[in-house]
Short mmCIF file of C-alpha atoms and ligand atoms in Angstrom, two decimals:
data_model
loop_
_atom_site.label_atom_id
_atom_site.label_comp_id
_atom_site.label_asym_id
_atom_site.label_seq_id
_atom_site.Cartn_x
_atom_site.Cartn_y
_atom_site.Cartn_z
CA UNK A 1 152.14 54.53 164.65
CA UNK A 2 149.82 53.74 161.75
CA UNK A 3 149.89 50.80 160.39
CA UNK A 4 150.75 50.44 156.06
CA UNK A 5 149.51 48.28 153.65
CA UNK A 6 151.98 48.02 151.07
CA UNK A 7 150.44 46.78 147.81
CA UNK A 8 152.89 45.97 144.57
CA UNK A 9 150.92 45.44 141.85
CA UNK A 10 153.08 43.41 138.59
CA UNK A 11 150.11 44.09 136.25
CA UNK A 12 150.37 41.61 133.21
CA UNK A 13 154.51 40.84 134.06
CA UNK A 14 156.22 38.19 135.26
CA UNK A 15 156.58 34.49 134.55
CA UNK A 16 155.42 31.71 137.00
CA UNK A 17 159.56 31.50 137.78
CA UNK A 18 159.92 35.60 137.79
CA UNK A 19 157.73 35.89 140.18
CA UNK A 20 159.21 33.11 142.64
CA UNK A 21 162.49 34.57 142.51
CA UNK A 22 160.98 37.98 143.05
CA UNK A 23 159.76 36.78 146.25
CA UNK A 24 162.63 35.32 146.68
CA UNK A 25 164.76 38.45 146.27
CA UNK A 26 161.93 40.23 148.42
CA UNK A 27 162.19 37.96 151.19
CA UNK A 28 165.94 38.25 152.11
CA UNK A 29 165.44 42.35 151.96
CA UNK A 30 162.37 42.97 153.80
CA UNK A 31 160.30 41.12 156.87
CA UNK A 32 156.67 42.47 156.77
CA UNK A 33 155.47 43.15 160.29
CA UNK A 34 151.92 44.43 162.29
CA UNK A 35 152.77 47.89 161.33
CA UNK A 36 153.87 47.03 157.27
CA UNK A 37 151.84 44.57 155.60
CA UNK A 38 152.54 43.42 152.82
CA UNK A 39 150.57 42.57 149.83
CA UNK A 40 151.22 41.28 146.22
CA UNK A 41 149.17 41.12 143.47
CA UNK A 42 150.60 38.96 140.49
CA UNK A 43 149.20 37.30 137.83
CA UNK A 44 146.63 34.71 138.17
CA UNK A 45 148.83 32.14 137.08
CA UNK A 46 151.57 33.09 139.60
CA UNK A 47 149.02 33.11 142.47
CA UNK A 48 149.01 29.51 143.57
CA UNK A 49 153.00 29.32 143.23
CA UNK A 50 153.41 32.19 145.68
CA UNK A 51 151.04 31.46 148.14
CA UNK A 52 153.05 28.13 148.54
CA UNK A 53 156.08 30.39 149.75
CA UNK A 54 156.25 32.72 152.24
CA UNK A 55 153.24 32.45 154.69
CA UNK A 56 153.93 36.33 155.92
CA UNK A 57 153.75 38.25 152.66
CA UNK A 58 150.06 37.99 151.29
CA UNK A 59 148.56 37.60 147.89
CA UNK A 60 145.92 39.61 145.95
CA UNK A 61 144.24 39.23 142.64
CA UNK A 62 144.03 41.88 139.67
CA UNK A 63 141.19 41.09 138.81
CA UNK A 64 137.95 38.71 139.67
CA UNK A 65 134.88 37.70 137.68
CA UNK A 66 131.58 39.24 138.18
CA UNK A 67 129.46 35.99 137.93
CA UNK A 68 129.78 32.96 140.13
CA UNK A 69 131.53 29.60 139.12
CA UNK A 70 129.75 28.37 136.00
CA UNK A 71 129.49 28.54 131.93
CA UNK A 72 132.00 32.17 131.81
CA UNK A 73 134.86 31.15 129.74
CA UNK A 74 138.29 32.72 130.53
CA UNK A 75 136.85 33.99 134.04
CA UNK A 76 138.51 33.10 137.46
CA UNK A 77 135.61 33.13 139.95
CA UNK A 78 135.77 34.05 143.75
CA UNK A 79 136.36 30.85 145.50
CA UNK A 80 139.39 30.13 142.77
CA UNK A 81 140.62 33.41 143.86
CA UNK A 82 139.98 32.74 147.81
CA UNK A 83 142.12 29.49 147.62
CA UNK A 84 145.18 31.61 147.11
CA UNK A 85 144.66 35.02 148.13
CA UNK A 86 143.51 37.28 150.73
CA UNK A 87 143.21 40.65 148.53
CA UNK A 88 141.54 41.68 145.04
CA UNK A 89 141.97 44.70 143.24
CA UNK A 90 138.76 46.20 141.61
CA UNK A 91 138.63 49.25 139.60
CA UNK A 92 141.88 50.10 138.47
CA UNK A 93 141.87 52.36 135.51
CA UNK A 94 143.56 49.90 133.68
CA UNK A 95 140.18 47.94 133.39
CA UNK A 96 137.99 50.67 133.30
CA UNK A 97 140.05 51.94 130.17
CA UNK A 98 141.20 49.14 128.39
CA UNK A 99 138.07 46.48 129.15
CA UNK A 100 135.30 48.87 129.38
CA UNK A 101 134.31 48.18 133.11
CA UNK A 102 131.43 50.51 134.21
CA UNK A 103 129.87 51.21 137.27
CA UNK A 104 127.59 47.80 137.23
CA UNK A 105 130.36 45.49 136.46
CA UNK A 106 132.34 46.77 139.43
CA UNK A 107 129.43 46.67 141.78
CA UNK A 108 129.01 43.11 140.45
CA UNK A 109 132.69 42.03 141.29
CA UNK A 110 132.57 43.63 144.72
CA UNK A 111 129.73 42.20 145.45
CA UNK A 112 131.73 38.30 144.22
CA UNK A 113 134.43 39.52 146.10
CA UNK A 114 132.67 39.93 149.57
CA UNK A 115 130.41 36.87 148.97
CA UNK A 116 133.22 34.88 149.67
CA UNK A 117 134.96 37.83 152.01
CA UNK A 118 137.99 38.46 149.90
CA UNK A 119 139.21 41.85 150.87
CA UNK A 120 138.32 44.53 148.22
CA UNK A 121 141.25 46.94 147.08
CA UNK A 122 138.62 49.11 144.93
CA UNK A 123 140.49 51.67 143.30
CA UNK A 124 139.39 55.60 142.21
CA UNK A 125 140.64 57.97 139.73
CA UNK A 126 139.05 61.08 141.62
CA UNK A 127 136.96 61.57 144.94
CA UNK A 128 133.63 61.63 142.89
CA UNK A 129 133.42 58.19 141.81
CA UNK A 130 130.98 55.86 142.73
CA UNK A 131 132.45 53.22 145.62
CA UNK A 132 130.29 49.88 146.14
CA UNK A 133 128.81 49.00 149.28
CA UNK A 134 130.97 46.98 151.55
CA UNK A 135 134.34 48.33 150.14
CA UNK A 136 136.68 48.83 152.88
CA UNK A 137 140.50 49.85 151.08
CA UNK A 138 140.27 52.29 148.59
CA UNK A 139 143.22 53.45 146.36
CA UNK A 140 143.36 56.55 145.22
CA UNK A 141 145.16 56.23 142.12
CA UNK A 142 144.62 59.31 139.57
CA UNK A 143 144.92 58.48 135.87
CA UNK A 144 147.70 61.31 135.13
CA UNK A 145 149.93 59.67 137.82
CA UNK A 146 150.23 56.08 136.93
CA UNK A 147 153.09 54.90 134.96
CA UNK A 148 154.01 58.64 134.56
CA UNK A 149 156.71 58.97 136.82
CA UNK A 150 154.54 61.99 137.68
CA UNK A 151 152.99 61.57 141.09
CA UNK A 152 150.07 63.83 142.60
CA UNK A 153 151.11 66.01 144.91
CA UNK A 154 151.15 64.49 148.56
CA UNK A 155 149.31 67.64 149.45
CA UNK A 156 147.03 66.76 146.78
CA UNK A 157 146.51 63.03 148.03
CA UNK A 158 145.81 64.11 151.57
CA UNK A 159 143.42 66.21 150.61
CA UNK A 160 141.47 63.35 148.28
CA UNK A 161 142.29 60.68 151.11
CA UNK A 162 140.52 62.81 154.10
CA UNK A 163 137.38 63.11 151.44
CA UNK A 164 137.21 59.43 150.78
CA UNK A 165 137.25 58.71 154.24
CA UNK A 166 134.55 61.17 154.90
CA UNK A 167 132.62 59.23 152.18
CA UNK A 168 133.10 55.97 153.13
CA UNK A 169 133.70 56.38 157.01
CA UNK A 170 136.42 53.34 158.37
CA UNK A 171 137.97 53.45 155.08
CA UNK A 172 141.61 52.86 154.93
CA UNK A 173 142.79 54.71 151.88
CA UNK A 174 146.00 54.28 150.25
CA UNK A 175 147.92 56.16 147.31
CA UNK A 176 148.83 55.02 143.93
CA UNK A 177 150.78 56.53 140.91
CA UNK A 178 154.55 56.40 140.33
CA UNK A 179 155.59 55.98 144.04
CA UNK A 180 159.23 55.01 144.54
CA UNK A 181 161.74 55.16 146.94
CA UNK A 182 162.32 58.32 146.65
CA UNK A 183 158.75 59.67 146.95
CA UNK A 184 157.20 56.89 149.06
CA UNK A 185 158.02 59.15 152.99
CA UNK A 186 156.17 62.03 151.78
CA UNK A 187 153.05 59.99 151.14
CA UNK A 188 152.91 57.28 153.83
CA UNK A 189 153.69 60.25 156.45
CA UNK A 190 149.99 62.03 155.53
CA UNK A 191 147.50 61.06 157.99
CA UNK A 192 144.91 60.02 155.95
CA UNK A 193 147.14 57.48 153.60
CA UNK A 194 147.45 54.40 154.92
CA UNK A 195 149.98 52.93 152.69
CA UNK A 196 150.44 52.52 149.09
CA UNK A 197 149.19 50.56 145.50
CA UNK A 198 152.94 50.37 143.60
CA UNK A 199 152.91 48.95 139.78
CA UNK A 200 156.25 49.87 138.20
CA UNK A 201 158.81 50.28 141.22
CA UNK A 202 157.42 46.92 142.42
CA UNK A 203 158.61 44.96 139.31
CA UNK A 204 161.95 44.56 141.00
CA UNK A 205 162.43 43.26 143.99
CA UNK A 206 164.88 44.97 145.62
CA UNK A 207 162.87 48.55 144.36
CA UNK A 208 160.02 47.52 146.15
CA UNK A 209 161.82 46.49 149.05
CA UNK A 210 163.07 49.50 149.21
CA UNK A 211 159.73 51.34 149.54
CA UNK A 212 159.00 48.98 152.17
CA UNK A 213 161.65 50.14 154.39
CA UNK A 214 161.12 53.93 153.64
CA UNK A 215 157.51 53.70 154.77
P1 PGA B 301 152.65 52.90 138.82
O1 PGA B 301 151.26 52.14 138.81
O2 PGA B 301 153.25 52.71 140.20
O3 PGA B 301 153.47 52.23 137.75
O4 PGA B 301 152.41 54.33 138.54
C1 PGA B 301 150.40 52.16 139.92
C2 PGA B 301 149.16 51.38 139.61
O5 PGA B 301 148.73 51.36 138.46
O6 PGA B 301 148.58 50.73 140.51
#
């Protein structure tokens, strides 16, 4: 069997206190394993809390800076990141929408990222776009699906998986855009999608453990 990496993503939600008794909640439902990782990305601020908690569940960022530690107001550098978490997210269209990130910014974070050999979670809207060197998880997250409750197609998501992997050869790929329990079997179960990036469902805990256990 394959094994999943199972990525909830909380976005800008939760409290310092929601998100311990979301792990909390998590906890009691679901015991990651070798063949279901499981990864969650909260807010900065929550980051340090949770990786206090339970050692077998592991942390990502949403977001890192592009420059080194230095004179960057409001940035949280790599090595703040890497004292917490495992994971970063880069890419998501959230960013590239809302914050302008191009190309060069994203190359620029990767390349922070790996300096300091944080695992990169580099996400793509379509099989065209430009992946950094040295990425080794892509998401494939198109924009129509997220937050939508209107998923691609699993057909669809194979199809754009086996491409990225021909691209980036050794590339896990995973899926994102309005997975839930319902939906979450019919993705996991393609061969080329290693597991899942979850932003809505994984708000509550007991959703998200849910799609754990139907991967
Ligand atoms: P969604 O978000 O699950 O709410 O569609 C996914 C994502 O943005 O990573």
């Amino acid at each position: 069997m394959k094994s999943l990496l199972l990525v909830a993503n909380f976005k800008s939600n939760k409290t310092v206190s929601e998100a311990k008794t979301w792990l909390g909640e998590f906890s009691e439902d679901f015991s990651p394993g070798p063949e279901k990782e499981i990864i969650i990305c909260p807010s900065f601020t929550a980051l340090s809390a949770l990786s206090e908690r339970n050692q077998a569940i592991k942390l990502g960022a949403q977001d890192i800076s592009p420059f080194p530690e230095g004179a960057y107001t409001g940035e949280v550098n790599n090595m703040q990141i890497k004292e917490f978490a495992d994971y970063v997210l880069i890419g998501h269209s959230e960013r590239r929408e809302n914050f302008n990130e191009d190309e060069n910014l994203l190359k620029k974070k990767v390349e922070e990222a790996l300096k300091v050999e944080l695992k990169v979670i580099f996400c793509v809207q379509d099989k065209e776009q430009n992946i950094p060197q040295g990425v080794e998880i892509i998401a494939y997250e198109p924009v129509s699906a997220i937050g939508t409750g209107n998923p691609a197609t699993p057909e669809n998501a194979q199809m754009v998986s086996s491409e990225l992997k021909k691209k980036v050869p050794g590339a896990v790929v995973l899926y994102g855009g309005s997975v839930t329990p319902e939906n979450i079997r019919d993705f996991t179960q393609k061969p080329d999608i290693h597991g899942v990036l979850v932003g809505g469902a994984s708000l509550d805990a007991k959703e998200f453990a849910k799609i754990a256990r139907g991967a």
